[in-house]
């Protein structure tokens, strides 16, 4: 797709071509291209429309029904923030009093659109001309062109003194290959520019890879890890007055109840008790449309025996180094100081961890495990592991299961010893 084709697809005739492409998408691509061309559409435009239709179909998982009206590039979609995460961030910015925001490297505009939906005036800057034009088209399609405007250019030259806050989600993929970049020094805009932003604009938020090294977190910033439906999706650094706690784990649901005026989900029906660890600097409590666990990320959970229940913490909790705070909330302990499974004799309903009931604890031995599973008529196993080098699929084959009942196997270490726990869901 080029700028000319984008302009053509934004005309009323182009909309009709896109509608037809949407109808044809998902079937045989050669047949779809031929069918579009027989209606008189130029081959290049037909291909561009079919690509849009395909990308829009894929984008529904990230943006919901809004995807149907968006213009997308493949790399732009891959890098775009999920709607539920962008909405939560926008809600928090708005609640912090942000009214004008610069989005430095706005991509297709997923974050910027969410902020604009919350009534924040967003100035987007995007270096890639086609992506910038698509972001502007997306603002128009969403009816937000007066709240989100896009300039094509270098974000490092934007005058940040003109806005309340800045947001930067640097590109973490190589232009040519699309390969992920793990070294922040290779981000674009560059990492030193990104981290220097907080010195120029106190209210700075930076989206980073969830694997970010804790040593790179600027002093005084809040580092937040976000999971959606149990999948770790991103981390963000909240600087200056936006930092509320050194570390935060935010858990969001994939689908939610109806949204309010900002496009934010309403209160969840289940919330953990708030302020369970009050006084220690840690806390738990609901966040809009999800759950938030906070702490300073340095506390260590107590170590104890394997209990009747095992808790497998959400990856956001683990990456935020908040397992000790969760242990306090659950009254649980680790069985090995280096492994993030928690154990307790009480089953607590928590959004922060999956709970399994432990039925057997065995020092790891394939023969013993196979014998036990045969005896229990177990034929289907899910295999979880932390701190074990065993390959789950190889183990599954080696077990030669023959029964018809399910079980969960947890490969781990207990006081440094390789151990397998046989569990069932709670
Ligand atoms: C990760 S994407 C942003 C995605 C966006 N937050 C979203 O959710 O849609 C980063 C974008 O920054 C742009 N970019 C990289 N370096 C830039 C620079 N120096 N100035 C402006 N844009 C830049 C890239 O072209 C890319 O579109």
Short mmCIF file of C-alpha atoms and ligand atoms in Angstrom, two decimals:
data_model
loop_
_atom_site.label_atom_id
_atom_site.label_comp_id
_atom_site.label_asym_id
_atom_site.label_seq_id
_atom_site.Cartn_x
_atom_site.Cartn_y
_atom_site.Cartn_z
CA UNK A 1 0.00 0.00 0.00
CA UNK A 2 1.25 3.48 -0.78
CA UNK A 3 -0.09 6.95 -0.02
CA UNK A 4 -1.88 7.15 -3.35
CA UNK A 5 -3.72 3.87 -2.76
CA UNK A 6 -4.61 4.97 0.77
CA UNK A 7 -6.11 8.19 -0.66
CA UNK A 8 -8.03 6.15 -3.25
CA UNK A 9 -9.42 3.79 -0.60
CA UNK A 10 -10.64 6.76 1.46
CA UNK A 11 -12.95 8.00 -1.34
CA UNK A 12 -16.58 6.80 -1.49
CA UNK A 13 -15.59 4.50 -4.41
CA UNK A 14 -12.68 3.22 -2.35
CA UNK A 15 -15.03 2.49 0.55
CA UNK A 16 -17.15 0.36 -1.79
CA UNK A 17 -14.02 -1.55 -2.88
CA UNK A 18 -13.09 -2.08 0.77
CA UNK A 19 -16.58 -3.32 1.58
CA UNK A 20 -16.38 -5.82 -1.29
CA UNK A 21 -12.87 -6.85 -0.18
CA UNK A 22 -14.20 -7.42 3.35
CA UNK A 23 -16.91 -9.66 1.91
CA UNK A 24 -14.34 -11.68 -0.06
CA UNK A 25 -11.64 -11.80 2.64
CA UNK A 26 -10.98 -15.10 4.34
CA UNK A 27 -11.58 -17.15 1.19
CA UNK A 28 -9.18 -18.05 -1.61
CA UNK A 29 -6.98 -14.93 -2.10
CA UNK A 30 -6.47 -15.52 -5.84
CA UNK A 31 -10.19 -15.85 -6.38
CA UNK A 32 -10.82 -12.72 -4.28
CA UNK A 33 -8.27 -10.67 -6.27
CA UNK A 34 -9.74 -11.87 -9.57
CA UNK A 35 -13.29 -11.10 -8.39
CA UNK A 36 -12.33 -7.54 -7.41
CA UNK A 37 -10.53 -6.93 -10.68
CA UNK A 38 -13.55 -8.04 -12.72
CA UNK A 39 -15.46 -5.12 -11.16
CA UNK A 40 -12.93 -2.78 -12.82
CA UNK A 41 -10.66 -2.19 -9.81
CA UNK A 42 -6.98 -1.74 -10.77
CA UNK A 43 -4.84 -4.72 -9.70
CA UNK A 44 -2.72 -2.65 -7.28
CA UNK A 45 -5.75 -1.17 -5.57
CA UNK A 46 -7.50 -4.56 -5.42
CA UNK A 47 -4.45 -6.04 -3.69
CA UNK A 48 -4.28 -3.10 -1.27
CA UNK A 49 -7.99 -3.43 -0.42
CA UNK A 50 -7.70 -7.17 0.17
CA UNK A 51 -4.68 -6.64 2.41
CA UNK A 52 -6.67 -4.07 4.42
CA UNK A 53 -9.60 -6.45 4.73
CA UNK A 54 -7.30 -9.23 5.96
CA UNK A 55 -5.52 -6.93 8.46
CA UNK A 56 -8.87 -5.63 9.74
CA UNK A 57 -10.02 -9.19 10.37
CA UNK A 58 -6.86 -9.86 12.36
CA UNK A 59 -7.14 -6.56 14.20
CA UNK A 60 -10.54 -7.40 15.72
CA UNK A 61 -8.77 -9.31 18.50
CA UNK A 62 -6.83 -6.17 19.41
CA UNK A 63 -9.31 -3.39 18.74
CA UNK A 64 -12.74 -5.04 18.71
CA UNK A 65 -15.38 -3.81 16.25
CA UNK A 66 -13.48 -0.50 15.71
CA UNK A 67 -10.98 -2.52 13.62
CA UNK A 68 -13.52 -2.63 10.77
CA UNK A 69 -12.99 1.06 9.98
CA UNK A 70 -9.24 1.29 10.57
CA UNK A 71 -6.36 1.56 8.12
CA UNK A 72 -3.53 -0.74 9.06
CA UNK A 73 -0.07 -1.89 8.08
CA UNK A 74 1.20 -5.28 9.12
CA UNK A 75 4.08 -3.93 11.26
CA UNK A 76 1.84 -1.16 12.63
CA UNK A 77 -0.75 -3.70 13.75
CA UNK A 78 1.86 -5.97 15.30
CA UNK A 79 3.27 -3.08 17.34
CA UNK A 80 -0.04 -1.45 18.24
CA UNK A 81 -1.27 -1.50 21.83
CA UNK A 82 -4.37 -3.62 22.48
CA UNK A 83 -7.54 -1.59 22.91
CA UNK A 84 -8.12 -2.73 26.50
CA UNK A 85 -4.57 -1.75 27.55
CA UNK A 86 -4.65 1.59 25.74
CA UNK A 87 -8.03 2.44 27.32
CA UNK A 88 -6.76 1.68 30.79
CA UNK A 89 -3.69 3.85 30.25
CA UNK A 90 -5.76 6.69 28.83
CA UNK A 91 -8.14 6.48 31.78
CA UNK A 92 -5.24 6.74 34.21
CA UNK A 93 -3.74 9.72 32.36
CA UNK A 94 -7.08 11.47 32.33
CA UNK A 95 -7.59 10.76 36.05
CA UNK A 96 -4.14 12.26 36.71
CA UNK A 97 -5.34 15.53 35.17
CA UNK A 98 -3.67 15.21 31.77
CA UNK A 99 -5.55 17.26 29.19
CA UNK A 100 -2.93 17.55 26.41
CA UNK A 101 -0.60 14.76 25.40
CA UNK A 102 2.17 14.26 22.85
CA UNK A 103 2.37 10.72 21.47
CA UNK A 104 5.95 10.51 20.19
CA UNK A 105 5.99 7.77 17.58
CA UNK A 106 2.24 7.28 17.50
CA UNK A 107 2.20 4.48 14.92
CA UNK A 108 -1.33 3.74 13.69
CA UNK A 109 -2.67 5.59 16.73
CA UNK A 110 -4.01 2.91 19.04
CA UNK A 111 -2.83 4.69 22.19
CA UNK A 112 -3.60 8.15 20.85
CA UNK A 113 -7.15 7.19 19.86
CA UNK A 114 -7.82 5.79 23.33
CA UNK A 115 -6.57 9.01 24.93
CA UNK A 116 -8.66 11.11 22.55
CA UNK A 117 -11.72 9.00 23.40
CA UNK A 118 -11.13 10.07 27.01
CA UNK A 119 -11.22 13.72 25.96
CA UNK A 120 -7.43 14.24 25.96
CA UNK A 121 -6.11 16.45 23.13
CA UNK A 122 -3.38 14.35 21.48
CA UNK A 123 -0.57 15.54 19.23
CA UNK A 124 0.82 12.51 17.45
CA UNK A 125 4.19 12.48 15.69
CA UNK A 126 5.08 9.62 13.37
CA UNK A 127 8.19 9.28 11.21
CA UNK A 128 6.75 6.92 8.60
CA UNK A 129 4.59 8.84 6.08
CA UNK A 130 2.15 6.00 5.31
CA UNK A 131 1.70 5.11 9.00
CA UNK A 132 1.18 8.81 9.84
CA UNK A 133 -1.45 9.15 7.08
CA UNK A 134 -3.20 6.01 8.33
CA UNK A 135 -3.20 7.31 11.92
CA UNK A 136 -4.86 10.52 10.68
CA UNK A 137 -7.38 8.44 8.71
CA UNK A 138 -8.07 6.36 11.82
CA UNK A 139 -8.71 9.52 13.85
CA UNK A 140 -11.18 10.67 11.21
CA UNK A 141 -12.89 7.27 10.99
CA UNK A 142 -13.33 7.30 14.78
CA UNK A 143 -14.79 10.83 14.72
CA UNK A 144 -11.82 12.07 16.74
CA UNK A 145 -9.98 14.20 14.16
CA UNK A 146 -10.43 17.31 16.31
CA UNK A 147 -8.82 15.61 19.32
CA UNK A 148 -6.04 13.61 17.66
CA UNK A 149 -3.90 15.21 14.98
CA UNK A 150 -0.80 13.70 13.45
CA UNK A 151 2.39 15.28 12.15
CA UNK A 152 4.74 13.26 9.99
CA UNK A 153 8.24 13.88 11.25
CA UNK A 154 10.92 13.13 13.79
CA UNK A 155 9.46 12.91 17.29
CA UNK A 156 12.76 13.94 18.84
CA UNK A 157 12.23 17.48 17.53
CA UNK A 158 8.72 17.93 19.00
CA UNK A 159 8.43 20.87 21.40
CA UNK A 160 7.40 19.00 24.53
CA UNK A 161 6.94 22.21 26.54
CA UNK A 162 3.55 22.66 24.85
CA UNK A 163 1.83 19.64 26.46
CA UNK A 164 0.84 18.37 29.92
CA UNK A 165 2.33 14.93 29.35
CA UNK A 166 4.19 12.81 26.84
CA UNK A 167 3.76 9.20 25.87
CA UNK A 168 6.37 7.28 23.91
CA UNK A 169 6.08 3.74 22.63
CA UNK A 170 9.38 3.34 20.80
CA UNK A 171 9.64 0.97 17.82
CA UNK A 172 11.09 -2.31 19.04
CA UNK A 173 11.28 -4.06 15.68
CA UNK A 174 13.78 -3.73 12.86
CA UNK A 175 12.34 -1.87 9.88
CA UNK A 176 13.46 -4.28 7.14
CA UNK A 177 12.99 -7.65 8.82
CA UNK A 178 10.30 -6.91 11.42
CA UNK A 179 12.47 -8.83 13.94
CA UNK A 180 12.07 -7.88 17.59
CA UNK A 181 14.78 -5.70 19.14
CA UNK A 182 15.71 -6.68 22.69
CA UNK A 183 18.42 -4.08 23.31
CA UNK A 184 16.75 -0.77 24.34
CA UNK A 185 19.71 1.11 22.85
CA UNK A 186 18.43 0.04 19.44
CA UNK A 187 14.87 1.34 20.02
CA UNK A 188 13.57 4.17 17.84
CA UNK A 189 13.32 6.93 19.06
CA UNK A 190 16.55 6.01 20.86
CA UNK A 191 16.54 4.95 24.52
CA UNK A 192 18.57 7.95 25.75
CA UNK A 193 15.99 10.28 24.16
CA UNK A 194 13.17 8.25 25.68
CA UNK A 195 14.62 8.20 29.20
CA UNK A 196 15.64 11.87 28.91
CA UNK A 197 11.99 12.80 28.27
CA UNK A 198 11.13 12.47 31.97
CA UNK A 199 13.68 15.17 32.80
CA UNK A 200 11.98 17.54 30.37
CA UNK A 201 8.34 16.59 30.99
CA UNK A 202 7.62 15.29 34.49
CA UNK A 203 4.46 13.50 33.37
CA UNK A 204 6.06 11.01 30.98
CA UNK A 205 4.89 7.49 30.22
CA UNK A 206 7.01 5.06 28.23
CA UNK A 207 5.83 1.71 26.93
CA UNK A 208 8.57 -0.92 27.04
CA UNK A 209 8.99 -4.62 26.41
CA UNK A 210 7.73 -6.79 29.29
CA UNK A 211 11.16 -8.39 29.44
CA UNK A 212 12.80 -5.08 30.40
CA UNK A 213 15.74 -5.43 32.77
CA UNK A 214 14.76 -3.96 36.17
CA UNK A 215 18.16 -2.23 36.23
CA UNK A 216 16.98 0.00 33.35
CA UNK A 217 13.97 1.34 35.27
CA UNK A 218 14.67 5.01 36.02
CA UNK A 219 14.88 5.87 39.72
CA UNK A 220 11.57 7.14 41.06
CA UNK A 221 9.55 5.75 38.14
CA UNK A 222 6.70 3.29 38.56
CA UNK A 223 7.20 0.18 36.44
CA UNK A 224 3.94 -1.49 35.53
CA UNK A 225 3.54 -4.91 33.93
CA UNK A 226 0.26 -5.61 32.18
CA UNK A 227 -1.32 -8.95 31.38
CA UNK A 228 -4.49 -9.51 29.39
CA UNK A 229 -6.39 -12.72 30.02
CA UNK A 230 -3.27 -14.14 31.71
CA UNK A 231 -0.88 -13.26 28.84
CA UNK A 232 1.87 -10.78 29.65
CA UNK A 233 1.60 -8.09 26.98
CA UNK A 234 3.64 -5.04 27.93
CA UNK A 235 5.32 -2.95 30.55
CA UNK A 236 5.13 0.81 31.03
CA UNK A 237 7.20 3.30 32.98
CA UNK A 238 5.18 6.03 34.70
CA UNK A 239 7.42 8.95 35.61
CA UNK A 240 7.30 11.98 37.87
CA UNK A 241 3.95 12.67 39.53
CA UNK A 242 2.37 9.83 37.54
CA UNK A 243 4.39 7.26 39.54
CA UNK A 244 2.18 5.92 42.35
CA UNK A 245 4.16 2.89 43.48
CA UNK A 246 7.58 1.49 42.53
CA UNK A 247 6.09 -1.64 40.97
CA UNK A 248 2.64 -2.56 39.76
CA UNK A 249 1.05 -5.61 38.16
CA UNK A 250 -2.11 -4.84 36.23
CA UNK A 251 -4.34 -7.69 35.15
CA UNK A 252 -6.95 -6.99 32.52
CA UNK A 253 -9.62 -9.20 31.08
CA UNK A 254 -9.81 -9.93 27.37
CA UNK A 255 -13.47 -9.18 27.09
CA UNK A 256 -15.36 -6.90 29.37
CA UNK A 257 -18.77 -5.60 30.37
CA UNK A 258 -20.26 -2.52 28.68
CA UNK A 259 -18.00 0.52 28.56
CA UNK A 260 -18.52 3.97 30.08
CA UNK A 261 -18.07 7.36 28.41
CA UNK A 262 -14.27 6.97 28.19
CA UNK A 263 -14.63 3.53 26.69
CA UNK A 264 -13.58 1.97 30.01
CA UNK A 265 -15.09 -1.17 31.43
CA UNK A 266 -17.23 -0.89 34.51
CA UNK A 267 -16.34 -2.27 37.92
CA UNK A 268 -15.56 -5.96 37.99
CA UNK A 269 -17.83 -8.05 40.17
CA UNK A 270 -14.92 -9.66 41.96
CA UNK A 271 -12.28 -7.54 43.64
CA UNK A 272 -9.64 -8.68 46.07
CA UNK A 273 -9.68 -7.03 49.45
CA UNK A 274 -8.11 -3.59 49.22
CA UNK A 275 -5.08 -2.62 51.28
CA UNK A 276 -4.44 -6.13 52.53
CA UNK A 277 -0.81 -5.27 53.09
CA UNK A 278 -1.43 -1.74 54.25
CA UNK A 279 1.50 -0.18 56.06
CA UNK A 280 4.10 -2.24 54.21
CA UNK A 281 3.99 -0.04 51.15
CA UNK A 282 2.30 -2.82 49.26
CA UNK A 283 -1.31 -2.99 48.33
CA UNK A 284 -3.89 -4.74 46.26
CA UNK A 285 -7.01 -3.33 44.83
CA UNK A 286 -9.16 -3.08 41.75
CA UNK A 287 -8.13 -1.02 38.78
CA UNK A 288 -10.72 0.08 36.28
CA UNK A 289 -11.61 -2.99 34.23
CA UNK A 290 -9.12 -5.23 35.99
CA UNK A 291 -6.94 -5.69 39.05
CA UNK A 292 -3.83 -3.99 40.33
CA UNK A 293 -1.22 -5.27 42.77
CA UNK A 294 1.47 -2.87 43.93
CA UNK A 295 4.62 -2.95 46.02
CA UNK A 296 8.24 -1.99 45.90
CA UNK A 297 9.44 -5.15 44.18
CA UNK A 298 12.16 -5.92 46.72
CA UNK A 299 10.32 -7.89 49.40
CA UNK A 300 11.05 -11.61 49.71
CA UNK A 301 8.32 -14.15 50.30
CA UNK A 302 8.75 -16.52 53.25
CA UNK A 303 9.73 -20.11 52.51
CA UNK A 304 7.77 -23.06 53.88
CA UNK A 305 6.54 -26.54 53.01
CA UNK A 306 4.39 -27.54 50.04
CA UNK A 307 0.83 -26.87 51.15
CA UNK A 308 -2.46 -28.36 50.10
CA UNK A 309 -2.91 -25.64 47.47
CA UNK A 310 -0.48 -24.35 44.87
CA UNK A 311 -0.81 -20.86 43.43
CA UNK A 312 0.71 -20.11 40.02
CA UNK A 313 0.96 -16.29 39.95
CA UNK A 314 -0.04 -14.28 36.89
CA UNK A 315 3.05 -13.43 34.77
CA UNK A 316 2.55 -9.69 35.44
CA UNK A 317 2.90 -10.36 39.19
CA UNK A 318 6.04 -12.43 38.62
CA UNK A 319 7.68 -9.91 36.27
CA UNK A 320 6.84 -7.02 38.61
CA UNK A 321 8.61 -8.90 41.44
CA UNK A 322 5.44 -8.81 43.52
CA UNK A 323 5.28 -12.47 44.50
CA UNK A 324 6.02 -11.56 48.15
CA UNK A 325 3.09 -9.11 48.19
CA UNK A 326 0.86 -11.81 46.74
CA UNK A 327 2.14 -14.29 49.35
CA UNK A 328 1.02 -11.88 52.07
CA UNK A 329 -2.40 -11.51 50.44
CA UNK A 330 -2.83 -15.28 50.23
CA UNK A 331 -1.10 -16.23 53.48
CA UNK A 332 1.17 -18.40 51.34
CA UNK A 333 4.84 -19.35 51.20
CA UNK A 334 7.36 -20.46 48.58
CA UNK A 335 8.70 -24.00 48.65
CA UNK A 336 11.94 -22.86 47.07
CA UNK A 337 13.20 -19.29 47.45
CA UNK A 338 14.01 -19.01 43.73
CA UNK A 339 10.75 -20.36 42.28
CA UNK A 340 7.58 -18.34 42.01
CA UNK A 341 5.01 -20.97 42.98
CA UNK A 342 3.22 -20.22 46.23
CA UNK A 343 1.68 -22.77 48.61
CA UNK A 344 -0.96 -22.50 51.32
CA UNK A 345 -3.38 -24.76 53.15
CA UNK A 346 -6.30 -22.51 52.32
CA UNK A 347 -7.82 -21.96 48.87
CA UNK A 348 -8.34 -18.24 48.33
CA UNK A 349 -10.23 -16.88 45.34
CA UNK A 350 -7.74 -14.50 43.73
CA UNK A 351 -7.40 -12.97 40.29
CA UNK A 352 -3.61 -12.82 40.73
CA UNK A 353 -2.88 -16.52 40.54
CA UNK A 354 -4.29 -19.80 39.35
CA UNK A 355 -4.99 -22.15 42.23
CA UNK A 356 -4.53 -25.94 42.05
CA UNK A 357 -5.05 -28.55 44.72
CA UNK A 358 -1.96 -30.68 45.27
CA UNK A 359 -2.82 -34.36 45.56
CA UNK A 360 0.71 -35.86 45.47
CA UNK A 361 4.26 -34.64 45.91
CA UNK A 362 6.98 -36.86 44.40
CA UNK A 363 10.73 -36.46 44.05
CA UNK A 364 11.02 -36.51 40.26
CA UNK A 365 11.21 -40.04 38.87
CA UNK A 366 9.66 -40.96 35.54
CA UNK A 367 8.99 -44.50 36.68
CA UNK A 368 7.23 -43.49 39.89
CA UNK A 369 5.22 -40.79 38.15
CA UNK A 370 4.14 -43.18 35.39
CA UNK A 371 3.09 -45.75 38.00
CA UNK A 372 1.10 -43.22 40.01
CA UNK A 373 -0.73 -41.86 36.96
CA UNK A 374 -1.59 -45.40 35.82
CA UNK A 375 -2.95 -46.20 39.27
CA UNK A 376 -5.10 -43.05 39.13
CA UNK A 377 -6.27 -43.77 35.54
CA UNK A 378 -4.92 -40.42 34.37
CA UNK A 379 -4.97 -40.14 30.59
CA UNK A 380 -4.75 -36.39 29.99
CA UNK A 381 -2.26 -34.04 31.62
CA UNK A 382 -1.47 -30.38 31.39
CA UNK A 383 2.14 -29.77 32.34
CA UNK A 384 3.28 -26.60 34.12
CA UNK A 385 6.87 -25.96 35.00
CA UNK A 386 9.13 -23.52 36.79
CA UNK A 387 12.69 -24.36 37.66
CA UNK A 388 12.75 -27.61 35.68
CA UNK A 389 14.73 -28.34 32.54
CA UNK A 390 12.38 -31.16 31.51
CA UNK A 391 10.61 -30.79 28.19
CA UNK A 392 6.86 -31.12 28.77
CA UNK A 393 6.11 -32.71 25.39
CA UNK A 394 8.85 -35.31 25.77
CA UNK A 395 7.64 -36.09 29.29
CA UNK A 396 4.07 -36.46 28.02
CA UNK A 397 5.25 -39.01 25.43
CA UNK A 398 7.45 -40.83 27.94
CA UNK A 399 4.54 -41.16 30.40
CA UNK A 400 2.58 -43.27 27.87
CA UNK A 401 -0.69 -42.33 29.53
CA UNK A 402 -3.49 -44.85 29.25
CA UNK A 403 -6.38 -43.72 31.47
CA UNK A 404 -9.31 -41.38 30.90
CA UNK A 405 -9.04 -38.88 33.75
CA UNK A 406 -7.31 -35.46 33.70
CA UNK A 407 -4.57 -34.13 36.00
CA UNK A 408 -2.17 -31.19 36.18
CA UNK A 409 1.51 -31.96 36.61
CA UNK A 410 3.77 -29.28 38.03
CA UNK A 411 7.48 -29.76 37.40
CA UNK A 412 9.44 -27.70 39.88
CA UNK A 413 11.92 -27.75 42.72
CA UNK A 414 11.16 -28.04 46.40
CA UNK A 415 14.04 -26.90 48.61
CA UNK A 416 16.26 -27.26 45.51
CA UNK A 417 15.19 -30.88 44.82
CA UNK A 418 13.57 -31.70 41.43
CA UNK A 419 9.96 -32.48 42.30
CA UNK A 420 6.71 -33.22 40.52
CA UNK A 421 3.37 -32.24 42.01
CA UNK A 422 0.23 -33.96 40.82
CA UNK A 423 -2.66 -31.51 41.07
CA UNK A 424 -6.27 -30.98 40.23
CA UNK A 425 -8.16 -27.74 39.60
CA UNK A 426 -9.88 -26.01 42.50
C1 LIG B 1 5.65 0.79 18.62
S1 LIG B 1 5.09 1.84 17.39
C2 LIG B 1 3.84 2.80 18.17
C3 LIG B 1 2.55 2.07 18.29
C4 LIG B 1 1.46 2.89 18.91
N1 LIG B 1 1.69 3.16 20.29
C5 LIG B 1 0.14 2.15 18.78
O1 LIG B 1 -0.30 1.54 19.75
O2 LIG B 1 -0.43 2.16 17.69
C6 LIG B 1 6.41 2.99 17.25
C7 LIG B 1 6.29 3.94 16.11
O3 LIG B 1 7.30 4.94 16.28
C8 LIG B 1 7.69 5.37 14.99
N2 LIG B 1 8.99 6.01 15.17
C9 LIG B 1 10.19 5.46 15.41
N3 LIG B 1 11.13 6.40 15.55
C10 LIG B 1 10.51 7.60 15.39
C11 LIG B 1 10.93 8.94 15.43
N4 LIG B 1 12.20 9.27 15.68
N5 LIG B 1 10.02 9.90 15.23
C12 LIG B 1 8.72 9.59 15.00
N6 LIG B 1 8.27 8.34 14.93
C13 LIG B 1 9.14 7.35 15.15
C14 LIG B 1 7.72 4.10 14.17
O4 LIG B 1 7.59 4.40 12.78
C15 LIG B 1 6.51 3.35 14.74
O5 LIG B 1 5.37 3.58 13.95
#
